């Protein structure tokens, strides 16, 4: 269907996100004859973990490691699968068809280069991946302070690394991975400030047997040995603050073992794990639950990735953090389920084809509980105080959030009326968890009782010009995005 030169694409399955889960799902479904479209916000496939896998200027494979280059093995089958691929597409709404005759499908709005388009699909799979957990410390908005993930993106996509005195801080496997990759790229890392509290190993020990049988043990030891041989590591760091003069980072102050230290530094890379990217799934009406082990919200999904919303599924880390290999296998299972739901294979064939991915998934998640127990960020780094910025978009501090709770605010949605937290361009991505935890702490109740932002479409900023460019249907009505909850 075409109006004003713009296509309204038709498909059976629409996949959103071209990371390992999205690529695997789209490939699996298309190979089974499902008319598949994949929309991805990035200019090339790979998602965050395999970002720029087909275009990276980093030619030396040893810098990023073989795990990164595994992503190429997902791209080639996808491009040969027959699925339609639209890169650079920002999805900002997922709704039911407004036309009664098409009420069994979805109408998805996206923008490419400032022009909006629509896809009509019978089934939608969200493979939106993970995002880094907020790390709100004093001074984290200074120029020179970035997340480790952002630094890794610059390395993969542009071959750019920090120069000058560099410090990494936080916890989690990615912190050691980016340190290893930076060292491979010739960067001198001054220190790594690890925030894992004392006693965490004891909490993780009940899960040690699975970890010892997992693929993580060998890889983790290799990374840690390589980093420890060349980087000064400070363990059990209790507090961190970025210090600056004239609008730039000049030093990092930290406390460990009861002593405070200050290091001159030009770049500070922060990381304390990743959490599911839930903005689209929340806005689409998917039920979510609080994961106490990971201290984050995640969608409720079954073994196939299906949700409470009919014909809307999730796959990959957007449905729960488990890593790149697990995301890939979850994607294949979701692709099989889509083919089954759309009538391209029966339950027996689906189940037989799923045996391999299920076994591989079980191997991929073995040992994750050990990591989750060991690397859960301490509350002191998740629940700031004083003048530390919480909502970067609206420049709201932790003290303001805490004081507003004393006025009777019960949850994040009410907080919006007082402080506009969650109403900026990021739509709560970088403050939602922190605001919810601060409210819960001040009220003395569990976070699940406080809840999360009520998200609505559009979930990404867009211009009036983009809205005006939405294609029209044959009866000249303007397409309206609406989701019936």
Tab-separated table of C-alpha atoms in Angstrom:
chain	number	residue	atom	x	y	z
A	1	UNK	CA	0.000	0.000	0.000
A	2	UNK	CA	1.470	3.361	-0.997
A	3	UNK	CA	0.359	6.934	-0.360
A	4	UNK	CA	2.415	10.039	-1.148
A	5	UNK	CA	5.298	7.809	-2.219
A	6	UNK	CA	5.681	6.107	1.167
A	7	UNK	CA	5.173	2.390	1.649
A	8	UNK	CA	2.980	0.881	4.333
A	9	UNK	CA	4.794	-2.415	4.577
A	10	UNK	CA	2.871	-5.632	5.118
A	11	UNK	CA	4.320	-8.697	6.808
A	12	UNK	CA	3.472	-11.640	8.985
A	13	UNK	CA	6.251	-11.106	11.528
A	14	UNK	CA	7.882	-7.828	12.478
A	15	UNK	CA	11.100	-8.070	14.504
A	16	UNK	CA	12.367	-4.947	16.269
A	17	UNK	CA	16.105	-4.986	16.962
A	18	UNK	CA	19.019	-6.548	15.051
A	19	UNK	CA	21.095	-7.851	17.917
A	20	UNK	CA	21.740	-11.587	18.402
A	21	UNK	CA	18.124	-12.321	19.373
A	22	UNK	CA	16.558	-10.306	16.555
A	23	UNK	CA	18.903	-11.647	13.879
A	24	UNK	CA	18.419	-15.260	14.984
A	25	UNK	CA	14.630	-14.924	15.236
A	26	UNK	CA	14.217	-13.204	11.874
A	27	UNK	CA	16.481	-15.729	10.169
A	28	UNK	CA	14.691	-18.708	11.710
A	29	UNK	CA	11.227	-17.420	10.831
A	30	UNK	CA	12.099	-16.328	7.285
A	31	UNK	CA	13.727	-19.688	6.542
A	32	UNK	CA	10.419	-21.327	7.484
A	33	UNK	CA	8.518	-19.205	4.983
A	34	UNK	CA	7.292	-16.438	7.285
A	35	UNK	CA	7.115	-13.028	5.596
A	36	UNK	CA	9.448	-11.175	7.933
A	37	UNK	CA	10.523	-7.558	8.341
A	38	UNK	CA	13.295	-6.461	10.723
A	39	UNK	CA	13.515	-2.846	11.889
A	40	UNK	CA	16.691	-1.694	13.619
A	41	UNK	CA	17.752	1.688	14.948
A	42	UNK	CA	21.415	1.171	14.103
A	43	UNK	CA	22.896	1.679	10.614
A	44	UNK	CA	24.226	-1.906	10.494
A	45	UNK	CA	23.203	-5.211	12.106
A	46	UNK	CA	24.720	-6.550	15.304
A	47	UNK	CA	22.979	-4.775	18.167
A	48	UNK	CA	25.101	-3.512	21.046
A	49	UNK	CA	27.189	-6.621	21.636
A	50	UNK	CA	28.083	-7.069	17.940
A	51	UNK	CA	27.799	-3.411	17.008
A	52	UNK	CA	29.289	-2.510	13.602
A	53	UNK	CA	30.298	-6.148	13.051
A	54	UNK	CA	30.150	-5.614	9.272
A	55	UNK	CA	31.615	-2.097	9.231
A	56	UNK	CA	34.016	-1.733	12.178
A	57	UNK	CA	37.346	-0.057	11.355
A	58	UNK	CA	39.033	-2.262	13.990
A	59	UNK	CA	40.806	-4.671	11.669
A	60	UNK	CA	42.906	-6.475	14.272
A	61	UNK	CA	40.677	-9.303	15.485
A	62	UNK	CA	42.688	-9.660	18.679
A	63	UNK	CA	41.611	-6.234	19.972
A	64	UNK	CA	37.905	-7.024	20.350
A	65	UNK	CA	38.270	-10.790	20.786
A	66	UNK	CA	36.750	-13.796	19.065
A	67	UNK	CA	33.465	-13.547	20.984
A	68	UNK	CA	32.790	-10.275	19.192
A	69	UNK	CA	33.566	-11.683	15.757
A	70	UNK	CA	31.061	-14.490	16.322
A	71	UNK	CA	28.445	-11.896	15.390
A	72	UNK	CA	29.419	-12.157	11.735
A	73	UNK	CA	28.105	-15.735	11.716
A	74	UNK	CA	24.608	-14.364	12.464
A	75	UNK	CA	24.595	-11.631	9.840
A	76	UNK	CA	25.289	-13.691	6.712
A	77	UNK	CA	22.421	-16.198	7.241
A	78	UNK	CA	20.071	-13.320	8.033
A	79	UNK	CA	20.908	-11.425	4.844
A	80	UNK	CA	20.371	-14.639	2.850
A	81	UNK	CA	17.116	-15.566	4.616
A	82	UNK	CA	14.792	-13.405	2.530
A	83	UNK	CA	13.705	-11.219	5.455
A	84	UNK	CA	13.312	-7.500	4.683
A	85	UNK	CA	15.762	-5.334	6.602
A	86	UNK	CA	15.319	-1.627	7.386
A	87	UNK	CA	18.365	-0.147	9.187
A	88	UNK	CA	18.332	3.280	10.794
A	89	UNK	CA	14.671	2.826	11.765
A	90	UNK	CA	13.619	4.222	15.143
A	91	UNK	CA	10.413	2.525	16.308
A	92	UNK	CA	8.276	4.844	18.430
A	93	UNK	CA	4.859	3.163	18.580
A	94	UNK	CA	3.408	-0.350	18.512
A	95	UNK	CA	-0.379	-0.460	18.339
A	96	UNK	CA	-3.294	-2.556	17.222
A	97	UNK	CA	-4.784	-1.872	13.791
A	98	UNK	CA	-7.494	0.766	14.089
A	99	UNK	CA	-9.444	-0.700	11.169
A	100	UNK	CA	-11.864	-3.404	12.460
A	101	UNK	CA	-11.070	-5.708	9.553
A	102	UNK	CA	-7.423	-5.731	10.594
A	103	UNK	CA	-7.967	-5.950	14.366
A	104	UNK	CA	-5.956	-9.156	14.658
A	105	UNK	CA	-2.680	-7.440	13.783
A	106	UNK	CA	-0.365	-4.597	14.704
A	107	UNK	CA	0.403	-1.182	13.279
A	108	UNK	CA	3.976	-0.143	14.036
A	109	UNK	CA	5.291	3.385	13.489
A	110	UNK	CA	8.940	4.140	12.856
A	111	UNK	CA	11.099	6.934	11.452
A	112	UNK	CA	14.076	6.855	9.103
A	113	UNK	CA	15.935	10.077	8.409
A	114	UNK	CA	13.116	12.224	9.783
A	115	UNK	CA	10.393	10.550	7.693
A	116	UNK	CA	7.833	8.295	9.369
A	117	UNK	CA	6.566	4.996	8.042
A	118	UNK	CA	4.212	2.184	9.046
A	119	UNK	CA	4.389	-1.594	9.111
A	120	UNK	CA	1.296	-3.768	9.374
A	121	UNK	CA	2.164	-7.109	10.957
A	122	UNK	CA	0.228	-10.086	12.261
A	123	UNK	CA	2.829	-10.689	14.962
A	124	UNK	CA	5.538	-8.547	16.604
A	125	UNK	CA	8.728	-9.655	18.333
A	126	UNK	CA	10.585	-7.146	20.498
A	127	UNK	CA	14.326	-7.830	20.583
A	128	UNK	CA	15.371	-4.489	22.020
A	129	UNK	CA	18.215	-5.821	24.176
A	130	UNK	CA	19.748	-4.338	27.290
A	131	UNK	CA	20.994	-0.974	28.448
A	132	UNK	CA	23.536	-0.037	31.077
A	133	UNK	CA	22.220	0.431	34.588
A	134	UNK	CA	22.326	4.045	35.789
A	135	UNK	CA	25.426	4.799	37.876
A	136	UNK	CA	24.509	8.081	39.617
A	137	UNK	CA	27.604	9.299	41.470
A	138	UNK	CA	28.555	12.911	42.207
A	139	UNK	CA	29.922	14.436	39.009
A	140	UNK	CA	28.753	11.713	36.620
A	141	UNK	CA	27.436	14.362	34.202
A	142	UNK	CA	30.877	15.983	33.768
A	143	UNK	CA	32.510	15.871	30.320
A	144	UNK	CA	35.027	13.064	30.464
A	145	UNK	CA	32.747	10.701	32.378
A	146	UNK	CA	31.098	8.050	30.187
A	147	UNK	CA	29.733	4.568	30.639
A	148	UNK	CA	31.965	1.636	29.778
A	149	UNK	CA	29.387	0.601	27.200
A	150	UNK	CA	29.600	3.975	25.469
A	151	UNK	CA	33.390	3.682	25.390
A	152	UNK	CA	33.043	0.230	23.876
A	153	UNK	CA	30.666	1.563	21.205
A	154	UNK	CA	33.220	4.199	20.201
A	155	UNK	CA	35.867	1.502	19.892
A	156	UNK	CA	33.728	-0.867	17.825
A	157	UNK	CA	32.016	1.645	15.596
A	158	UNK	CA	34.678	4.289	15.074
A	159	UNK	CA	37.934	2.782	16.304
A	160	UNK	CA	38.195	5.603	18.865
A	161	UNK	CA	39.603	5.118	22.367
A	162	UNK	CA	40.323	7.417	25.271
A	163	UNK	CA	43.752	9.021	25.531
A	164	UNK	CA	45.328	10.331	28.684
A	165	UNK	CA	44.821	9.114	32.252
A	166	UNK	CA	41.910	6.655	32.259
A	167	UNK	CA	40.149	5.015	35.210
A	168	UNK	CA	37.455	2.333	35.098
A	169	UNK	CA	35.025	1.979	38.007
A	170	UNK	CA	32.151	-0.283	38.997
A	171	UNK	CA	31.449	-3.983	38.777
A	172	UNK	CA	30.429	-6.724	36.375
A	173	UNK	CA	32.065	-8.788	33.626
A	174	UNK	CA	31.816	-6.001	31.027
A	175	UNK	CA	34.121	-3.838	33.131
A	176	UNK	CA	36.955	-6.360	32.742
A	177	UNK	CA	36.093	-6.956	29.084
A	178	UNK	CA	36.370	-3.273	28.148
A	179	UNK	CA	39.583	-3.026	30.190
A	180	UNK	CA	41.012	-5.985	28.253
A	181	UNK	CA	39.914	-4.524	24.903
A	182	UNK	CA	41.377	-1.122	25.791
A	183	UNK	CA	44.665	-2.720	26.760
A	184	UNK	CA	44.678	-4.609	23.444
A	185	UNK	CA	44.137	-1.283	21.683
A	186	UNK	CA	47.189	0.231	23.385
A	187	UNK	CA	45.395	2.344	26.016
A	188	UNK	CA	47.106	2.823	29.370
A	189	UNK	CA	44.572	2.293	32.170
A	190	UNK	CA	45.619	3.971	35.399
A	191	UNK	CA	43.327	2.056	37.803
A	192	UNK	CA	40.262	-0.151	37.991
A	193	UNK	CA	38.066	0.663	40.992
A	194	UNK	CA	35.944	-2.410	41.759
A	195	UNK	CA	32.824	-1.788	43.847
A	196	UNK	CA	31.993	-5.406	44.733
A	197	UNK	CA	31.453	-5.356	48.550
A	198	UNK	CA	33.199	-7.657	50.973
A	199	UNK	CA	31.339	-10.907	51.555
A	200	UNK	CA	29.827	-11.133	48.072
A	201	UNK	CA	31.764	-14.282	47.231
A	202	UNK	CA	30.016	-16.024	50.109
A	203	UNK	CA	26.643	-15.040	48.641
A	204	UNK	CA	27.690	-16.416	45.251
A	205	UNK	CA	29.187	-19.715	46.485
A	206	UNK	CA	25.858	-21.656	46.461
A	207	UNK	CA	25.886	-21.229	42.668
A	208	UNK	CA	29.570	-22.077	42.230
A	209	UNK	CA	29.027	-25.627	40.904
A	210	UNK	CA	27.110	-24.439	37.863
A	211	UNK	CA	29.653	-21.668	37.349
A	212	UNK	CA	32.530	-24.157	37.408
A	213	UNK	CA	30.777	-26.117	34.631
A	214	UNK	CA	29.964	-23.022	32.603
A	215	UNK	CA	31.769	-21.407	29.664
A	216	UNK	CA	32.220	-18.284	31.794
A	217	UNK	CA	34.914	-19.728	34.066
A	218	UNK	CA	37.680	-20.043	31.482
A	219	UNK	CA	36.849	-16.770	29.754
A	220	UNK	CA	36.540	-14.896	33.033
A	221	UNK	CA	39.860	-16.134	34.371
A	222	UNK	CA	41.596	-15.216	31.123
A	223	UNK	CA	40.226	-11.663	31.227
A	224	UNK	CA	40.988	-11.094	34.894
A	225	UNK	CA	44.542	-12.422	34.632
A	226	UNK	CA	45.281	-10.270	31.605
A	227	UNK	CA	43.903	-7.142	33.263
A	228	UNK	CA	45.473	-7.765	36.685
A	229	UNK	CA	48.903	-8.157	35.074
A	230	UNK	CA	48.804	-4.617	33.671
A	231	UNK	CA	46.300	-2.581	35.693
A	232	UNK	CA	46.223	-1.506	39.338
A	233	UNK	CA	42.996	-2.914	40.796
A	234	UNK	CA	41.446	-1.448	43.943
A	235	UNK	CA	38.838	-3.742	45.492
A	236	UNK	CA	35.870	-3.090	47.803
A	237	UNK	CA	35.536	0.572	46.837
A	238	UNK	CA	32.839	2.157	49.009
A	239	UNK	CA	32.288	5.528	47.351
A	240	UNK	CA	33.238	7.320	44.126
A	241	UNK	CA	32.953	10.948	43.029
A	242	UNK	CA	34.028	12.615	39.795
A	243	UNK	CA	35.660	16.008	40.358
A	244	UNK	CA	35.969	18.745	37.781
A	245	UNK	CA	37.015	22.297	37.051
A	246	UNK	CA	35.799	24.600	34.288
A	247	UNK	CA	33.355	22.039	32.949
A	248	UNK	CA	35.652	19.046	32.601
A	249	UNK	CA	36.759	16.024	34.605
A	250	UNK	CA	40.046	16.467	36.449
A	251	UNK	CA	40.065	13.820	39.191
A	252	UNK	CA	38.229	10.940	40.792
A	253	UNK	CA	37.868	10.636	44.542
A	254	UNK	CA	37.171	7.236	46.056
A	255	UNK	CA	37.129	5.551	49.445
A	256	UNK	CA	38.322	2.013	50.153
A	257	UNK	CA	39.268	0.368	53.443
A	258	UNK	CA	38.264	3.469	55.355
A	259	UNK	CA	40.718	5.703	53.476
A	260	UNK	CA	39.892	8.352	50.873
A	261	UNK	CA	42.095	8.798	47.803
A	262	UNK	CA	42.133	11.239	44.903
A	263	UNK	CA	43.488	10.386	41.466
A	264	UNK	CA	44.116	12.905	38.671
A	265	UNK	CA	42.231	11.580	35.639
A	266	UNK	CA	41.021	12.698	32.219
A	267	UNK	CA	38.562	9.878	31.505
A	268	UNK	CA	36.353	7.939	33.905
A	269	UNK	CA	34.477	4.900	32.553
A	270	UNK	CA	31.562	3.759	34.732
A	271	UNK	CA	29.715	0.457	34.713
A	272	UNK	CA	27.574	-1.534	37.119
A	273	UNK	CA	25.840	-4.085	34.968
A	274	UNK	CA	23.054	-4.046	32.397
A	275	UNK	CA	19.271	-4.207	32.683
A	276	UNK	CA	16.507	-4.970	30.155
A	277	UNK	CA	15.487	-2.101	27.868
A	278	UNK	CA	11.774	-2.106	28.702
A	279	UNK	CA	10.359	1.144	27.319
A	280	UNK	CA	8.688	-0.416	24.270
A	281	UNK	CA	7.438	-3.476	26.145
A	282	UNK	CA	6.009	-1.344	28.978
A	283	UNK	CA	4.267	1.012	26.568
A	284	UNK	CA	2.843	-1.955	24.634
A	285	UNK	CA	1.106	-3.259	27.749
A	286	UNK	CA	3.358	-6.213	28.563
A	287	UNK	CA	3.264	-7.307	32.205
A	288	UNK	CA	6.548	-6.796	34.083
A	289	UNK	CA	7.955	-8.027	37.372
A	290	UNK	CA	10.741	-7.003	39.741
A	291	UNK	CA	13.797	-9.259	39.604
A	292	UNK	CA	15.376	-9.034	43.082
A	293	UNK	CA	18.568	-10.825	42.028
A	294	UNK	CA	19.298	-8.278	39.300
A	295	UNK	CA	17.494	-5.377	41.042
A	296	UNK	CA	15.575	-4.382	37.918
A	297	UNK	CA	12.256	-4.727	36.135
A	298	UNK	CA	11.854	-7.333	33.418
A	299	UNK	CA	8.949	-8.515	31.212
A	300	UNK	CA	6.999	-11.646	32.077
A	301	UNK	CA	7.544	-14.182	29.286
A	302	UNK	CA	7.033	-17.913	28.872
A	303	UNK	CA	9.528	-20.452	27.524
A	304	UNK	CA	8.798	-19.319	23.943
A	305	UNK	CA	9.021	-15.594	24.679
A	306	UNK	CA	5.258	-15.056	24.551
A	307	UNK	CA	3.722	-12.348	26.755
A	308	UNK	CA	0.274	-11.459	28.096
A	309	UNK	CA	-0.291	-9.399	24.916
A	310	UNK	CA	-1.541	-11.763	22.195
A	311	UNK	CA	0.909	-12.180	19.296
A	312	UNK	CA	3.529	-9.945	20.904
A	313	UNK	CA	6.690	-11.733	22.018
A	314	UNK	CA	10.092	-10.854	23.424
A	315	UNK	CA	13.526	-12.390	22.977
A	316	UNK	CA	17.043	-11.684	24.166
A	317	UNK	CA	18.217	-9.514	27.039
A	318	UNK	CA	15.151	-7.304	26.687
A	319	UNK	CA	13.244	-10.208	28.231
A	320	UNK	CA	15.798	-10.832	30.998
A	321	UNK	CA	19.581	-10.539	31.205
A	322	UNK	CA	21.376	-13.740	30.188
A	323	UNK	CA	24.109	-12.717	27.727
A	324	UNK	CA	24.682	-12.736	23.973
A	325	UNK	CA	24.707	-16.498	23.406
A	326	UNK	CA	21.525	-16.998	25.403
A	327	UNK	CA	19.910	-14.158	23.436
A	328	UNK	CA	20.776	-15.886	20.175
A	329	UNK	CA	19.143	-19.157	21.253
A	330	UNK	CA	16.112	-17.352	22.683
A	331	UNK	CA	15.762	-15.664	19.321
A	332	UNK	CA	15.673	-19.001	17.495
A	333	UNK	CA	12.995	-20.283	19.869
A	334	UNK	CA	10.946	-17.126	19.335
A	335	UNK	CA	11.309	-17.533	15.556
A	336	UNK	CA	10.017	-21.096	15.763
A	337	UNK	CA	7.108	-19.955	17.905
A	338	UNK	CA	6.248	-17.232	15.402
A	339	UNK	CA	6.241	-19.751	12.558
A	340	UNK	CA	3.973	-22.025	14.606
A	341	UNK	CA	1.551	-19.254	15.584
A	342	UNK	CA	1.392	-18.036	11.994
A	343	UNK	CA	0.590	-21.504	10.674
A	344	UNK	CA	3.869	-22.361	8.945
A	345	UNK	CA	4.590	-25.476	11.015
A	346	UNK	CA	2.752	-27.626	13.526
A	347	UNK	CA	3.536	-28.069	17.218
A	348	UNK	CA	5.375	-31.354	16.716
A	349	UNK	CA	7.778	-29.889	14.149
A	350	UNK	CA	8.254	-26.777	16.279
A	351	UNK	CA	9.104	-28.803	19.368
A	352	UNK	CA	11.499	-31.061	17.467
A	353	UNK	CA	13.295	-28.086	15.936
A	354	UNK	CA	13.467	-26.396	19.353
A	355	UNK	CA	15.376	-29.237	21.034
A	356	UNK	CA	18.776	-27.985	19.862
A	357	UNK	CA	18.286	-24.305	20.803
A	358	UNK	CA	16.833	-25.299	24.186
A	359	UNK	CA	19.866	-27.443	25.024
A	360	UNK	CA	22.214	-24.679	23.862
A	361	UNK	CA	20.266	-22.126	25.914
A	362	UNK	CA	20.587	-24.265	29.037
A	363	UNK	CA	24.364	-24.366	28.536
A	364	UNK	CA	24.533	-20.625	27.879
A	365	UNK	CA	22.717	-19.622	31.088
A	366	UNK	CA	24.616	-22.071	33.306
A	367	UNK	CA	26.596	-20.012	35.788
A	368	UNK	CA	24.555	-16.810	35.413
A	369	UNK	CA	23.223	-17.064	38.981
A	370	UNK	CA	26.810	-16.919	40.246
A	371	UNK	CA	27.437	-13.694	38.331
A	372	UNK	CA	24.128	-12.183	39.449
A	373	UNK	CA	24.882	-12.847	43.124
A	374	UNK	CA	28.490	-11.655	42.902
A	375	UNK	CA	28.000	-8.521	40.830
A	376	UNK	CA	24.682	-7.070	41.994
A	377	UNK	CA	25.528	-3.381	42.508
A	378	UNK	CA	25.477	-2.269	46.153
A	379	UNK	CA	22.501	-0.158	47.222
A	380	UNK	CA	24.856	2.711	48.032
A	381	UNK	CA	25.649	3.051	44.312
A	382	UNK	CA	22.034	2.553	43.205
A	383	UNK	CA	20.433	4.950	45.698
A	384	UNK	CA	22.369	8.236	45.814
A	385	UNK	CA	21.878	11.125	48.211
A	386	UNK	CA	22.423	14.870	48.339
A	387	UNK	CA	23.014	16.906	45.201
A	388	UNK	CA	23.858	13.924	42.995
A	389	UNK	CA	21.915	14.214	39.734
A	390	UNK	CA	19.314	11.463	39.300
A	391	UNK	CA	17.340	12.632	36.259
A	392	UNK	CA	19.863	13.982	33.764
A	393	UNK	CA	17.239	15.334	31.357
A	394	UNK	CA	15.527	17.551	33.959
A	395	UNK	CA	18.546	17.949	36.282
A	396	UNK	CA	16.715	16.568	39.312
A	397	UNK	CA	18.818	15.622	42.328
A	398	UNK	CA	18.525	12.733	44.759
A	399	UNK	CA	17.740	15.171	47.573
A	400	UNK	CA	14.819	16.621	45.591
A	401	UNK	CA	13.382	13.156	44.996
A	402	UNK	CA	13.732	12.207	48.661
A	403	UNK	CA	12.195	15.476	49.888
A	404	UNK	CA	9.274	15.125	47.490
A	405	UNK	CA	8.479	11.685	48.884
A	406	UNK	CA	8.050	13.333	52.276
A	407	UNK	CA	5.272	15.429	50.722
A	408	UNK	CA	3.287	12.248	50.138
A	409	UNK	CA	4.442	11.101	46.713
A	410	UNK	CA	3.785	7.363	46.433
A	411	UNK	CA	5.441	6.410	43.139
A	412	UNK	CA	7.305	7.499	39.990
A	413	UNK	CA	4.203	8.565	38.070
A	414	UNK	CA	3.111	10.967	40.787
A	415	UNK	CA	6.699	12.208	41.005
A	416	UNK	CA	6.420	13.392	37.392
A	417	UNK	CA	3.892	16.038	38.446
A	418	UNK	CA	6.302	17.460	41.000
A	419	UNK	CA	9.745	17.168	39.376
A	420	UNK	CA	9.198	16.034	35.729
A	421	UNK	CA	11.421	12.973	36.277
A	422	UNK	CA	10.990	10.633	33.327
A	423	UNK	CA	9.499	13.315	31.049
A	424	UNK	CA	12.708	14.284	29.229
A	425	UNK	CA	14.109	13.013	25.924
A	426	UNK	CA	15.263	9.683	27.411
A	427	UNK	CA	11.703	8.914	28.625
A	428	UNK	CA	12.998	7.580	31.930
A	429	UNK	CA	15.636	5.216	30.594
A	430	UNK	CA	18.393	6.725	32.729
A	431	UNK	CA	16.440	7.600	35.859
A	432	UNK	CA	13.551	5.131	36.151
A	433	UNK	CA	15.306	2.532	38.281
A	434	UNK	CA	16.983	5.109	40.514
A	435	UNK	CA	13.785	7.094	41.120
A	436	UNK	CA	11.815	3.938	41.957
A	437	UNK	CA	14.478	2.725	44.395
A	438	UNK	CA	14.763	6.121	46.092
A	439	UNK	CA	10.999	6.326	46.579
A	440	UNK	CA	10.908	2.790	47.933
A	441	UNK	CA	13.748	3.502	50.360
A	442	UNK	CA	12.159	6.712	51.641
A	443	UNK	CA	8.774	5.005	52.067
A	444	UNK	CA	10.307	1.875	53.593
A	445	UNK	CA	8.514	-0.456	51.167
A	446	UNK	CA	9.653	-2.951	48.486
A	447	UNK	CA	10.390	-1.517	45.040
A	448	UNK	CA	7.669	-3.658	43.467
A	449	UNK	CA	5.103	-1.804	45.582
A	450	UNK	CA	6.337	1.525	44.219
A	451	UNK	CA	6.186	0.445	40.560
A	452	UNK	CA	7.647	2.064	37.459
A	453	UNK	CA	6.800	4.861	35.065
A	454	UNK	CA	3.604	4.515	33.047
A	455	UNK	CA	4.999	4.744	29.532
A	456	UNK	CA	3.062	5.843	26.493
A	457	UNK	CA	3.781	6.237	22.816
A	458	UNK	CA	5.777	7.815	21.302
A	459	UNK	CA	8.592	6.194	23.258
A	460	UNK	CA	11.272	8.154	21.394
A	461	UNK	CA	11.368	11.898	20.628
A	462	UNK	CA	9.966	12.811	17.216
A	463	UNK	CA	9.139	16.004	15.379
A	464	UNK	CA	5.840	17.346	14.120
A	465	UNK	CA	7.289	16.894	10.644
A	466	UNK	CA	7.679	13.179	11.263
A	467	UNK	CA	4.086	12.925	12.472
A	468	UNK	CA	2.905	14.817	9.422
A	469	UNK	CA	4.828	12.448	7.157
A	470	UNK	CA	2.950	9.368	8.370
A	471	UNK	CA	1.509	7.557	5.352
A	472	UNK	CA	-2.239	7.643	4.800
A	473	UNK	CA	-4.488	4.690	4.078
A	474	UNK	CA	-6.513	4.348	0.855
A	475	UNK	CA	-9.499	6.199	2.323
A	476	UNK	CA	-7.214	9.184	3.001
A	477	UNK	CA	-7.521	8.914	6.795
A	478	UNK	CA	-4.388	9.691	8.734
A	479	UNK	CA	-3.059	6.563	10.419
A	480	UNK	CA	-3.578	6.693	14.189
A	481	UNK	CA	-1.416	4.634	16.510
A	482	UNK	CA	-3.418	3.217	19.377
A	483	UNK	CA	-2.913	0.202	21.569
A	484	UNK	CA	-5.942	-1.354	23.259
A	485	UNK	CA	-4.947	-2.373	26.739
